[in-house]
Tab-separated table of C-alpha atoms (C1' of nucleotides) in Angstrom:
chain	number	residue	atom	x	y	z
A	11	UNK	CA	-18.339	4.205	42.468
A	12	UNK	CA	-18.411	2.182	45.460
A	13	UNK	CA	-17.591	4.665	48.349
A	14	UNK	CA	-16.912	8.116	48.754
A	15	UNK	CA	-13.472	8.805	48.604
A	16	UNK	CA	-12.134	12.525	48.588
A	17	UNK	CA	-10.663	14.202	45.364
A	18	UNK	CA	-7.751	15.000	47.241
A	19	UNK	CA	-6.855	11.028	48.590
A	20	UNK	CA	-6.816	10.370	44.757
A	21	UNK	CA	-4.575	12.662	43.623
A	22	UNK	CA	-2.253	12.018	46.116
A	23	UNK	CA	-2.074	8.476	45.123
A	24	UNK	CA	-0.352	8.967	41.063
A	25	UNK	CA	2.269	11.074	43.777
A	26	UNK	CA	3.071	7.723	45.700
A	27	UNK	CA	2.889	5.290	43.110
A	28	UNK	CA	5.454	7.331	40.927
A	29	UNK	CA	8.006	7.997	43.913
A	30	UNK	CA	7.260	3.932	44.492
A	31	UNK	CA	8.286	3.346	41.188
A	32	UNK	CA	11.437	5.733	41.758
A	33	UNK	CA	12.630	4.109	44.661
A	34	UNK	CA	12.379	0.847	43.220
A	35	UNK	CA	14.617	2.728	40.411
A	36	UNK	CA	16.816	2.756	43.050
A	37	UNK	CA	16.251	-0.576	44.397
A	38	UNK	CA	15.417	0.517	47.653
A	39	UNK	CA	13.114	-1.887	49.288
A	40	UNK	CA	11.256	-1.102	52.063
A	41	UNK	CA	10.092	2.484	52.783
A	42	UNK	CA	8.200	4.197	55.756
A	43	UNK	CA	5.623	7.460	55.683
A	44	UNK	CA	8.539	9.426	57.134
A	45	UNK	CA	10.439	9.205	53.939
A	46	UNK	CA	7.745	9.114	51.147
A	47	UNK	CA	6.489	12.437	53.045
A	48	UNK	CA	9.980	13.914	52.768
A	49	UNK	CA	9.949	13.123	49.182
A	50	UNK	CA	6.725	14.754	48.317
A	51	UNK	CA	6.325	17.533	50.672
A	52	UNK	CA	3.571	15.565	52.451
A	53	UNK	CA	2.763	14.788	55.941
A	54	UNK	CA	3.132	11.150	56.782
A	55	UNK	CA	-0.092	10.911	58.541
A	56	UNK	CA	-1.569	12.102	55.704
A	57	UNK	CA	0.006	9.125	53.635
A	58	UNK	CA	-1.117	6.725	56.209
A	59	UNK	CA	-4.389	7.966	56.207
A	60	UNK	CA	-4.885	8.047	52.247
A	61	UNK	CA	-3.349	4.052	52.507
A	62	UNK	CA	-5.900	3.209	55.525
A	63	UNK	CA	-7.820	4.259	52.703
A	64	UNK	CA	-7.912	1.258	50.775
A	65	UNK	CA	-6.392	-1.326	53.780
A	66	UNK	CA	-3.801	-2.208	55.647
A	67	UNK	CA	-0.625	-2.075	53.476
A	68	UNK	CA	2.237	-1.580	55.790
A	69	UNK	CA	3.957	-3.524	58.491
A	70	UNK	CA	3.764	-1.873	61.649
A	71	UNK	CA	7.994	-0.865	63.237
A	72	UNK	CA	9.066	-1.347	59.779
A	73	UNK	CA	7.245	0.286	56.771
A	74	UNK	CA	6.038	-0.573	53.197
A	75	UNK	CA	7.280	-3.090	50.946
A	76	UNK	CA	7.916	-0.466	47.944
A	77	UNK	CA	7.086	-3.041	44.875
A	78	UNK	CA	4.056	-4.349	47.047
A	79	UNK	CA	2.616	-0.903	47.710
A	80	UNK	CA	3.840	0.284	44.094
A	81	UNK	CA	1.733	-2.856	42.614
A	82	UNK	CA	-1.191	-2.325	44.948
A	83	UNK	CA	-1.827	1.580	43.994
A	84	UNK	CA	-1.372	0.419	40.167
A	85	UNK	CA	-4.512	-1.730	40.913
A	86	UNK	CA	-6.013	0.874	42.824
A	87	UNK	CA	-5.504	3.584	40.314
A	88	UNK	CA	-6.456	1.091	37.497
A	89	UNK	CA	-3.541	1.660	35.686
A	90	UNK	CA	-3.119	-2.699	34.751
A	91	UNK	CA	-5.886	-1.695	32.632
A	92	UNK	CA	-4.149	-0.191	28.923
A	93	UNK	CA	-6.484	2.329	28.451
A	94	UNK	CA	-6.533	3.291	24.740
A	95	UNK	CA	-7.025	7.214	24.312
A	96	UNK	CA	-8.349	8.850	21.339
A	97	UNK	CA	-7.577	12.657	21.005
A	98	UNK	CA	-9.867	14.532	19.618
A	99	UNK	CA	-8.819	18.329	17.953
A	100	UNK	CA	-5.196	17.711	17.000
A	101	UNK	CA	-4.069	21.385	17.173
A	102	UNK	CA	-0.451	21.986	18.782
A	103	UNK	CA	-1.551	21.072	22.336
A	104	UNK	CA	-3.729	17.609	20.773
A	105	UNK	CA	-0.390	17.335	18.489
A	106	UNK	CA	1.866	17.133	21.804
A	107	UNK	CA	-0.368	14.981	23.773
A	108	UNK	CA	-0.103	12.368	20.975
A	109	UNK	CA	3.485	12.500	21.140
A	110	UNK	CA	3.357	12.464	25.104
A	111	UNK	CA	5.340	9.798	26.296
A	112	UNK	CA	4.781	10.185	30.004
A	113	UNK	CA	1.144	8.307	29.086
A	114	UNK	CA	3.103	5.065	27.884
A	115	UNK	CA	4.880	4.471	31.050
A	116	UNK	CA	1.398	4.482	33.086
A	117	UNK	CA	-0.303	2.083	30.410
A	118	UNK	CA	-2.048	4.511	28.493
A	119	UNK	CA	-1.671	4.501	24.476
A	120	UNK	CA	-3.198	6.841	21.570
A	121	UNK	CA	-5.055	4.977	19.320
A	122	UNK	CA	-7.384	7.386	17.471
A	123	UNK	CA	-6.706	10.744	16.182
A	124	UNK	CA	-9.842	13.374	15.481
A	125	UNK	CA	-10.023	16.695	13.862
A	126	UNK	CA	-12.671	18.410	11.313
A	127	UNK	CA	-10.076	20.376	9.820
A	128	UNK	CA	-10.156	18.821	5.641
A	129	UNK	CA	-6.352	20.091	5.186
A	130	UNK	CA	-5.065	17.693	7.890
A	131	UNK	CA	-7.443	15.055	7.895
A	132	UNK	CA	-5.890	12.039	6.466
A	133	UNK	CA	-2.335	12.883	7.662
A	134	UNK	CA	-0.687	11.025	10.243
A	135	UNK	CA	0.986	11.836	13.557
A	136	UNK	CA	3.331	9.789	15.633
A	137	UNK	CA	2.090	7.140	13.003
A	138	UNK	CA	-1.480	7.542	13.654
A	139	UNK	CA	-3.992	8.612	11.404
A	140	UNK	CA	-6.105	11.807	11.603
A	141	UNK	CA	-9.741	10.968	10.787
A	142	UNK	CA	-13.005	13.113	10.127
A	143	UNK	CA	-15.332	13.645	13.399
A	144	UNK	CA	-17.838	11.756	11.456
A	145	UNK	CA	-15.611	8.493	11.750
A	146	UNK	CA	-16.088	8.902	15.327
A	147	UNK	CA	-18.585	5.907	16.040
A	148	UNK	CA	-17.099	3.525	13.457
A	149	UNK	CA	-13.270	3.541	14.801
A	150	UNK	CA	-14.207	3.838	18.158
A	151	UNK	CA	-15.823	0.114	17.783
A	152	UNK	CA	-12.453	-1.027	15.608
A	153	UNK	CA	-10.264	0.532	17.737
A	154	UNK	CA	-11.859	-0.138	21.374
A	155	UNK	CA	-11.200	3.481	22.657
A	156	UNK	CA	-11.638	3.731	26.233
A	157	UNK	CA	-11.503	7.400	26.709
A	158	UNK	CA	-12.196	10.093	24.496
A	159	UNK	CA	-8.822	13.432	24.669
A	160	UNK	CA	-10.692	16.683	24.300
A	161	UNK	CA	-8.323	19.405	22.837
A	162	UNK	CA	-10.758	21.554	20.440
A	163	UNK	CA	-11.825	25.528	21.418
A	164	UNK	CA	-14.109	25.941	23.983
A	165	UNK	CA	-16.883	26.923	21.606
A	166	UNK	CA	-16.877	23.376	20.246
A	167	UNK	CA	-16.347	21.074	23.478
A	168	UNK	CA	-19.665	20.543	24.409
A	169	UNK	CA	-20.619	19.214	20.829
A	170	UNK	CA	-17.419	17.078	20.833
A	171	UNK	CA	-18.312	15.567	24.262
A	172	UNK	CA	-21.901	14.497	22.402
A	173	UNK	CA	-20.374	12.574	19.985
A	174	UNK	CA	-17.539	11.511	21.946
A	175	UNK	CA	-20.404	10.021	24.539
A	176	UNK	CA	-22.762	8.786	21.437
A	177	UNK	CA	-19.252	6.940	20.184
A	178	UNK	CA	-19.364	4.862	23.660
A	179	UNK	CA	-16.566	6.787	25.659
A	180	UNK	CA	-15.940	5.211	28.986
A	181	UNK	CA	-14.566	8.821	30.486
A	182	UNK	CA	-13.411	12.048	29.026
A	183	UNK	CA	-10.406	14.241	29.843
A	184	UNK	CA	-10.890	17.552	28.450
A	185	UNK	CA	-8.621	20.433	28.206
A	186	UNK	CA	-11.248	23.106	27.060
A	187	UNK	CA	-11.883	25.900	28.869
A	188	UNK	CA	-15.573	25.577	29.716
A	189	UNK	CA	-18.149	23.278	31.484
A	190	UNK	CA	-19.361	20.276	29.564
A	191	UNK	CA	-22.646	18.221	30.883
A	192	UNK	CA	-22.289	14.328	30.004
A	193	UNK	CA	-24.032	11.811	31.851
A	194	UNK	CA	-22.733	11.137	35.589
A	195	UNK	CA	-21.867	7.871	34.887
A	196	UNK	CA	-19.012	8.809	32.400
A	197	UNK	CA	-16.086	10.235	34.613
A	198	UNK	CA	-14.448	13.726	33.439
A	199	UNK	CA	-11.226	15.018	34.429
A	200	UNK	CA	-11.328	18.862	33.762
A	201	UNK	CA	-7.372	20.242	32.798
A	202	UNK	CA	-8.049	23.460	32.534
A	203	UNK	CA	-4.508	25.119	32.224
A	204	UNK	CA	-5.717	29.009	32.444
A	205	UNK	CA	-6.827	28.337	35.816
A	206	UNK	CA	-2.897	27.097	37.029
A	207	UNK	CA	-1.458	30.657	35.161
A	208	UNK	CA	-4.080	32.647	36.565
A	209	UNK	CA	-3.231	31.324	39.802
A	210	UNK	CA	0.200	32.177	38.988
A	211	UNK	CA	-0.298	35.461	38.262
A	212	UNK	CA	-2.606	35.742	41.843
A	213	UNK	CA	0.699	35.171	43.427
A	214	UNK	CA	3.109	36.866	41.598
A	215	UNK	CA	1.119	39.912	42.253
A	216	UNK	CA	0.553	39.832	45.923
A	217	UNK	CA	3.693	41.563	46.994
B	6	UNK	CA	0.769	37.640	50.490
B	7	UNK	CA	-0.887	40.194	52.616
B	8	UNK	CA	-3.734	37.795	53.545
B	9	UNK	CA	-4.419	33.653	53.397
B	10	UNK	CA	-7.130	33.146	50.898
B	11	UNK	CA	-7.759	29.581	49.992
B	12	UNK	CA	-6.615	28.139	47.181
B	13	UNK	CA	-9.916	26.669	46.117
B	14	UNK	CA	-11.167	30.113	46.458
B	15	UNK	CA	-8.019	31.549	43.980
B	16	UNK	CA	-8.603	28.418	41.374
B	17	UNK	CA	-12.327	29.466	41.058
B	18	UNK	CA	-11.530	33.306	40.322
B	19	UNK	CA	-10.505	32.214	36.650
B	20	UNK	CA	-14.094	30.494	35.987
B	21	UNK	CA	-15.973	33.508	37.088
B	22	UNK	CA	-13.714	35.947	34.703
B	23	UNK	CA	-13.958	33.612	31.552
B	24	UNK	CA	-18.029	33.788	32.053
B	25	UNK	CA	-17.959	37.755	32.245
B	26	UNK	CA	-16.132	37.090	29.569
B	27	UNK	CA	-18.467	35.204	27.364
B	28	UNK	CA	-21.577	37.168	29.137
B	29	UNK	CA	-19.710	40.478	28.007
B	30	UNK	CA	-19.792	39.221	24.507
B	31	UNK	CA	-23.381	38.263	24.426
B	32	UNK	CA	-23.999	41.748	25.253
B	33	UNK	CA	-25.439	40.902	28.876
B	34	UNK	CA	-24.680	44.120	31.585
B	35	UNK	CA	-25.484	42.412	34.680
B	36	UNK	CA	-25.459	39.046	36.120
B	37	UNK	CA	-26.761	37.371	38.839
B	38	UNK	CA	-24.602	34.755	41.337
B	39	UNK	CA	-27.637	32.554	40.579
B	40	UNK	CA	-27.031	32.636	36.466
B	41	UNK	CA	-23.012	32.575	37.558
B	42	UNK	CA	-23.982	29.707	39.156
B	43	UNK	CA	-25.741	27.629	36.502
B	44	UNK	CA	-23.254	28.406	34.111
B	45	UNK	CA	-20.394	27.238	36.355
B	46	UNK	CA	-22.275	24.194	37.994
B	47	UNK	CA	-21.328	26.366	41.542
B	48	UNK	CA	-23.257	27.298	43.772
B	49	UNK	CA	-24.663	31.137	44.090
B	50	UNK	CA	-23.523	31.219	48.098
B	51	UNK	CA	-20.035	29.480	47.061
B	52	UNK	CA	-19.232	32.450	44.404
B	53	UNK	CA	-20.522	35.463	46.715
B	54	UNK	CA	-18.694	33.520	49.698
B	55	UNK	CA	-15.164	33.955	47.273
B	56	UNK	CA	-16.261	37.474	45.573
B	57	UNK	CA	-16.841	38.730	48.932
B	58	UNK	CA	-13.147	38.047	50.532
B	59	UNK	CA	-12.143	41.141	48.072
B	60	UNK	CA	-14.368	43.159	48.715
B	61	UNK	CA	-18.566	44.207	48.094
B	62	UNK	CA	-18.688	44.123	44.332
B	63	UNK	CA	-22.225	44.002	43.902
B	64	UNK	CA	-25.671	45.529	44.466
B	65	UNK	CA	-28.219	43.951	46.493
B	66	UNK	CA	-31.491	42.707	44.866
B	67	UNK	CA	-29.484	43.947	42.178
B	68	UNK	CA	-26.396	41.651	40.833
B	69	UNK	CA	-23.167	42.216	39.686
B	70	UNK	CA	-22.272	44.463	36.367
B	71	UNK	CA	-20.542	42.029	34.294
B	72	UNK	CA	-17.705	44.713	32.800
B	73	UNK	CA	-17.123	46.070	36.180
B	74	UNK	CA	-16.665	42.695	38.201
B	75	UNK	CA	-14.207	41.398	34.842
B	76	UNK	CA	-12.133	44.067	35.338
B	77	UNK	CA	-12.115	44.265	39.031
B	78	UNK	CA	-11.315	40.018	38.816
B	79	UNK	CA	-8.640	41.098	36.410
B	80	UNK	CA	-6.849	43.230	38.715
B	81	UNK	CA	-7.218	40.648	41.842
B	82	UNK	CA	-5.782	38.154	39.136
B	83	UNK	CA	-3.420	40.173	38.164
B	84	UNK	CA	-4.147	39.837	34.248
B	85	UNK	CA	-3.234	43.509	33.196
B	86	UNK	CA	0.229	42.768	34.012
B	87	UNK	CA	1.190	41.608	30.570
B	88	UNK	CA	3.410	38.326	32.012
B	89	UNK	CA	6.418	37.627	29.606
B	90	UNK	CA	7.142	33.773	29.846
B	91	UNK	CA	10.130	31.658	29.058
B	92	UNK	CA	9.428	28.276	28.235
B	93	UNK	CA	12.440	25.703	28.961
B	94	UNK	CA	12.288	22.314	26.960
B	95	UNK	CA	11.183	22.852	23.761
B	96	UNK	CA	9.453	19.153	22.993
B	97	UNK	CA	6.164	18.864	22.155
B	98	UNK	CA	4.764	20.066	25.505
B	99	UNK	CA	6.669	23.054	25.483
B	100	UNK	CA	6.374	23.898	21.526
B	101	UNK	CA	2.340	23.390	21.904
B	102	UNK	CA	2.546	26.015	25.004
B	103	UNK	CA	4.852	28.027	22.741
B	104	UNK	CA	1.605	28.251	20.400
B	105	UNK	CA	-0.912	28.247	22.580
B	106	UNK	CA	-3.269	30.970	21.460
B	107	UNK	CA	-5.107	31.198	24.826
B	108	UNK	CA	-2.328	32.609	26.543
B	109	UNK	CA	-2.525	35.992	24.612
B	110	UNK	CA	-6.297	36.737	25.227
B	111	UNK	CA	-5.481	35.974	29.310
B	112	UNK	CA	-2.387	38.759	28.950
B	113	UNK	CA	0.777	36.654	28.794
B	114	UNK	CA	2.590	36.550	25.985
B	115	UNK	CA	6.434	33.932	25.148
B	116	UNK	CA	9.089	36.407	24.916
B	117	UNK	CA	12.194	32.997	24.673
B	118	UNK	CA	12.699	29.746	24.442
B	119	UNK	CA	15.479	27.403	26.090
B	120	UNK	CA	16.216	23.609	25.423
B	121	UNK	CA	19.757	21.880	25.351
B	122	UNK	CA	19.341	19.770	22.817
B	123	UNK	CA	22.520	21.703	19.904
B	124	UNK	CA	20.225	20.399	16.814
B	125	UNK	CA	17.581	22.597	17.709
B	126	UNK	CA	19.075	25.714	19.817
B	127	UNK	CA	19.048	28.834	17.165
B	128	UNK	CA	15.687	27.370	15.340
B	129	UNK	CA	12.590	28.808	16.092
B	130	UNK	CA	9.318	28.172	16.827
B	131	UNK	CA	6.507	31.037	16.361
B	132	UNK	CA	8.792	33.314	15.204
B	133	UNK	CA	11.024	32.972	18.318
B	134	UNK	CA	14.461	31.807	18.848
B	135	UNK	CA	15.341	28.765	21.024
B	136	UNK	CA	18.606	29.816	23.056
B	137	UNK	CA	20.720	27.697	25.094
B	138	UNK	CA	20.167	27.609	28.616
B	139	UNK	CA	23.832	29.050	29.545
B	140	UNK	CA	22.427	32.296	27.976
B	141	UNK	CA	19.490	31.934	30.663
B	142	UNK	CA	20.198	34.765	32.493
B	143	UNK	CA	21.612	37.263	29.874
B	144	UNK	CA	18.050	36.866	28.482
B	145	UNK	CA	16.132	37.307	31.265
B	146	UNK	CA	17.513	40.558	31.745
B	147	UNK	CA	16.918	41.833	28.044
B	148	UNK	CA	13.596	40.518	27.245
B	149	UNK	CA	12.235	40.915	31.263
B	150	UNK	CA	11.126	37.505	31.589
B	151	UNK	CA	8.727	37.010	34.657
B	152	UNK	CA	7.284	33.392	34.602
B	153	UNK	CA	9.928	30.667	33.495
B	154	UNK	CA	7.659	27.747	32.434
B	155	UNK	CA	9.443	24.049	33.278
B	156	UNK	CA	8.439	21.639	30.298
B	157	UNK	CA	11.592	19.177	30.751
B	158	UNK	CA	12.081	15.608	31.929
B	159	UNK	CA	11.767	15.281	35.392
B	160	UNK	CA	15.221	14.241	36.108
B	161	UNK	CA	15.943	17.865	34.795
B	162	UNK	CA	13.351	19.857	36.311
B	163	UNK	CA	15.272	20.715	39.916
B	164	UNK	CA	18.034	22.053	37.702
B	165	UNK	CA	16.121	24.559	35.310
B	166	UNK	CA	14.184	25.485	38.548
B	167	UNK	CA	17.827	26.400	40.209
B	168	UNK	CA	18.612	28.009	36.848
B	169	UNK	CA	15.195	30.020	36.384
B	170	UNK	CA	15.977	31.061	39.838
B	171	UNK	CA	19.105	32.399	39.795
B	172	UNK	CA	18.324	34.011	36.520
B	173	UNK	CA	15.812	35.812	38.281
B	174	UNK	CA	12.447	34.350	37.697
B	175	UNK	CA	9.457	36.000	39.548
B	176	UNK	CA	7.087	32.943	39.204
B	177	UNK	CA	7.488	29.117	37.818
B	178	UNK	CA	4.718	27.041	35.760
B	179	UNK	CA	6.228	23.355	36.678
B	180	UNK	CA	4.741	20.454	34.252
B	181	UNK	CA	7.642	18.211	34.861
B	182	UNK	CA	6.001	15.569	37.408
B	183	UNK	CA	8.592	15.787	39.945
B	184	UNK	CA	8.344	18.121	43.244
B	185	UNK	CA	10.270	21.164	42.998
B	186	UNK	CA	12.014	23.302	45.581
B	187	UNK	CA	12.438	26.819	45.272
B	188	UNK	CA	12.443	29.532	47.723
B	189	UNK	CA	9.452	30.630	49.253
B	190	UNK	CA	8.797	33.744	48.190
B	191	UNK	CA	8.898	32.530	44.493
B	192	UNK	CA	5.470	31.349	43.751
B	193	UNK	CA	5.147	27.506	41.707
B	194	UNK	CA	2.619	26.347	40.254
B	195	UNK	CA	2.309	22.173	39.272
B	196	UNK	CA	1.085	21.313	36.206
B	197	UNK	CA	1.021	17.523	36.743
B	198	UNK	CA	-0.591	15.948	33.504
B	199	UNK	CA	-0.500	12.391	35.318
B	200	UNK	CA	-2.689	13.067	38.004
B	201	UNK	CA	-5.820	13.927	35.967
B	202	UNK	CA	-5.379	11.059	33.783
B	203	UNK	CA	-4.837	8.289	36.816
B	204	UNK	CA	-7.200	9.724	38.151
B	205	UNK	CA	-9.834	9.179	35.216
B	206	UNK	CA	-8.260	5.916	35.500
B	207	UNK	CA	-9.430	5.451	39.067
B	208	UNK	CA	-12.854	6.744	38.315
B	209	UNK	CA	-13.374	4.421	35.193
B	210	UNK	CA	-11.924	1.406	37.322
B	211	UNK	CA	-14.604	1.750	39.733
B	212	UNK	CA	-18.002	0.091	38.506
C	27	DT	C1'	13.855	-5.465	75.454
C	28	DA	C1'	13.942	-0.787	73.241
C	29	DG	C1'	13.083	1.689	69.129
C	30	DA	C1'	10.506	2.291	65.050
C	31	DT	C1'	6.479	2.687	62.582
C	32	DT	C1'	1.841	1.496	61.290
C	33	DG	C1'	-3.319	1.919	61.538
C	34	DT	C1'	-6.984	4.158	63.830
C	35	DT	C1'	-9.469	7.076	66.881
C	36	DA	C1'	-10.069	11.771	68.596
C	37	DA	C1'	-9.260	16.790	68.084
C	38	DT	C1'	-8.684	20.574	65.190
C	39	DC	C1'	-8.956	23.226	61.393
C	40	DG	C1'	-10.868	25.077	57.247
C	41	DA	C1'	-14.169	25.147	53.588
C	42	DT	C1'	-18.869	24.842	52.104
C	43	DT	C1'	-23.706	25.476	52.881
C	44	DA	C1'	-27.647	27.558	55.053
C	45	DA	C1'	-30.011	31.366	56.844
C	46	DC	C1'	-31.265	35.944	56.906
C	47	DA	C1'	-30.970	41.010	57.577
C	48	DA	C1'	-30.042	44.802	54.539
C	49	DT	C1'	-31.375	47.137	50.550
C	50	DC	C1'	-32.082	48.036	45.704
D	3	DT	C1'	-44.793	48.033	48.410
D	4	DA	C1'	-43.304	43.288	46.963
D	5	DG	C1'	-39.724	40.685	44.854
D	6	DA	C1'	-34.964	39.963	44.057
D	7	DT	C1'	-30.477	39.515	45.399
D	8	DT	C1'	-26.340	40.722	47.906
D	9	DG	C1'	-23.050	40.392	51.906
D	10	DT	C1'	-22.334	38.293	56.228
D	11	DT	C1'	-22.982	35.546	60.235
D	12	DA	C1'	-23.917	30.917	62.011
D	13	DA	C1'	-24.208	25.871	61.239
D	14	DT	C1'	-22.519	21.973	59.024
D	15	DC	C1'	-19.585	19.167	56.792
D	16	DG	C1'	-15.254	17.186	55.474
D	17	DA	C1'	-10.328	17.028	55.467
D	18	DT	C1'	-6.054	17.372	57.970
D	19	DT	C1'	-3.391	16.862	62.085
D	20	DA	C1'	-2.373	14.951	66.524
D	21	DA	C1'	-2.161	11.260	69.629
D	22	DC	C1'	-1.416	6.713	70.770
D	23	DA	C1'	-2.188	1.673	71.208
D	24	DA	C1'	-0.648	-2.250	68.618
D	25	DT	C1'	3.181	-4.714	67.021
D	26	DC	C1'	7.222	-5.746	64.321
DNA sequence: TAGATTGTTAATCGATTAACAATC
DNA sequence: TAGATTGTTAATCGATTAACAATC
């Protein structure tokens, strides 16, 4: 990582680039802070600020050039790059991630499918086979996975993010409850859903 | 909401029960903020610094008693309530959350299903019936639905939000990527799947 | 020119970290 | 008592908001 940028800049940005890509839907041209703020609930000094970020993309009295800003967060974000996911633990939630379409439109495919369970290994989903764990090393050089889909228990995360590492991940996106240690150089995205319904429930029962 | 607690503070409450959680089970009676800590990868002054804006749970040169601060998280949290959720959009997303075992163990349980597409509305899926979404508020009333979960497209999400509203909701789980508005006092929690994942893409596009 | 809007610097706000007295 | 550990106050850090000069 080159410089420090905060958590919250970046996930503001997937917010801009899909409104970009919206308004472009709508083949509006030009837009200014005012009215991607209004869109997404955000301040537009905070949107200026997150751009300033990264330069100067605006035109100052008139606003961003939408497909020029949408194109320059893409590159930003990384998303030119087809990343090529494999998922490992294909229970109902690894099931509906390899069926997720939302991932194709950003440039992200499934290319590998995981699982130690013998009854289901073998099958295919959404055309893609399941393989053994073990296989792990072997298709990740075949299939050039970039990052490694973790949707196994909790109890067996940590020893999936070994092998998924050993394999040659390049970052891991895990959806199991609990803490995994890789090396700092491979980026993980934690999705830890509990946390969002706990939350939830926080507020619900504050009267 | 009787007082403004932050929301980093709320979003770490969930960690901190699913270790007394674990620690329960491995027969341990009373924990430290240090071990917390090292089991979290947060810092001891962080989690007395959050325990400590509900109130003095522990004893000094002491620790904390590991049942007694679960339970006491699980009332701040809310988790004895015994949520009943309605999932709208029966895809993959939704079905996988329809199944998703670690609901139960956190207290929440799917009491109904809604999707508009007619070849699936009166299948099921876990034993429960997928209704049209006209019949939306008829069965919020009979099977006290609290939390309607949003697992459409995004082009639909504003209207099942207006629906789930008017129906009655008390709190919505949104994983459409789309901002939603709802009145105030309902509480709405995003689920956005694209953020993690660009930004994994960001951190593995940075060398 | 007048009005609009950016990019950037300064001010404010809030969250994390450090320090330490209280006390088991 | 000495060692451990909390709860809380003070210091620091970082993020958001406000203000405004630059300029289209």
């Amino acid at each position: 990582m080159k410089k420090m940028i905060s958590q919250a800049t970046i996930d503001r940005l997937p917010l801009y680039f899909r409104t970009l890509r919206l308004l472009e839907d709508e083949k509006i041209s030009i837009v200014s802070s005012e009215e991607l703020g209004r869109r997404l609930d955000i301040t537009p000094e905070q949107i200026r600020k997150d751009l300033a970020t990264f330069g100067q993309f605006g035109r100052k009295g008139i606003g961003y050039d939408v497909h020029d800003l949408k194109e320059k967060l893409a590159n930003i974000l990384g998303l030119h790059n087809r990343w090529r996911l494999a998922i490992v633990g294909v229970g109902h939630l690894g099931g509906a991630l390899a069926n997720y379409v939302n991932f194709a439109s950003l440039g992200f495919s499934v290319v590998a499918l995981f699982d130690n369970n013998p009854k289901i290994i073998g099958t295919q989903v959404n055309g893609i086979k399941i393989n053994a764990a073990s296989q792990m090393k072997r298709i990740f050089a075949s299939k050039e996975v970039d990052i490694g889909v973790i949707t196994v228990p909790a109890s067996e995360a940590q020893a999936v993010a070994d092998l998924l590492v050993d394999a040659g991940v390049k970052g891991i996106w895990n959806f199991a409850p609990t803490k995994l240690n890789v090396p700092l150089i491979i980026p993980l995205i934690n999705e830890d859903l509990s946390i969002g319904l706990s939350a939830l429930s926080y507020y619900m029962t504050q009267e």
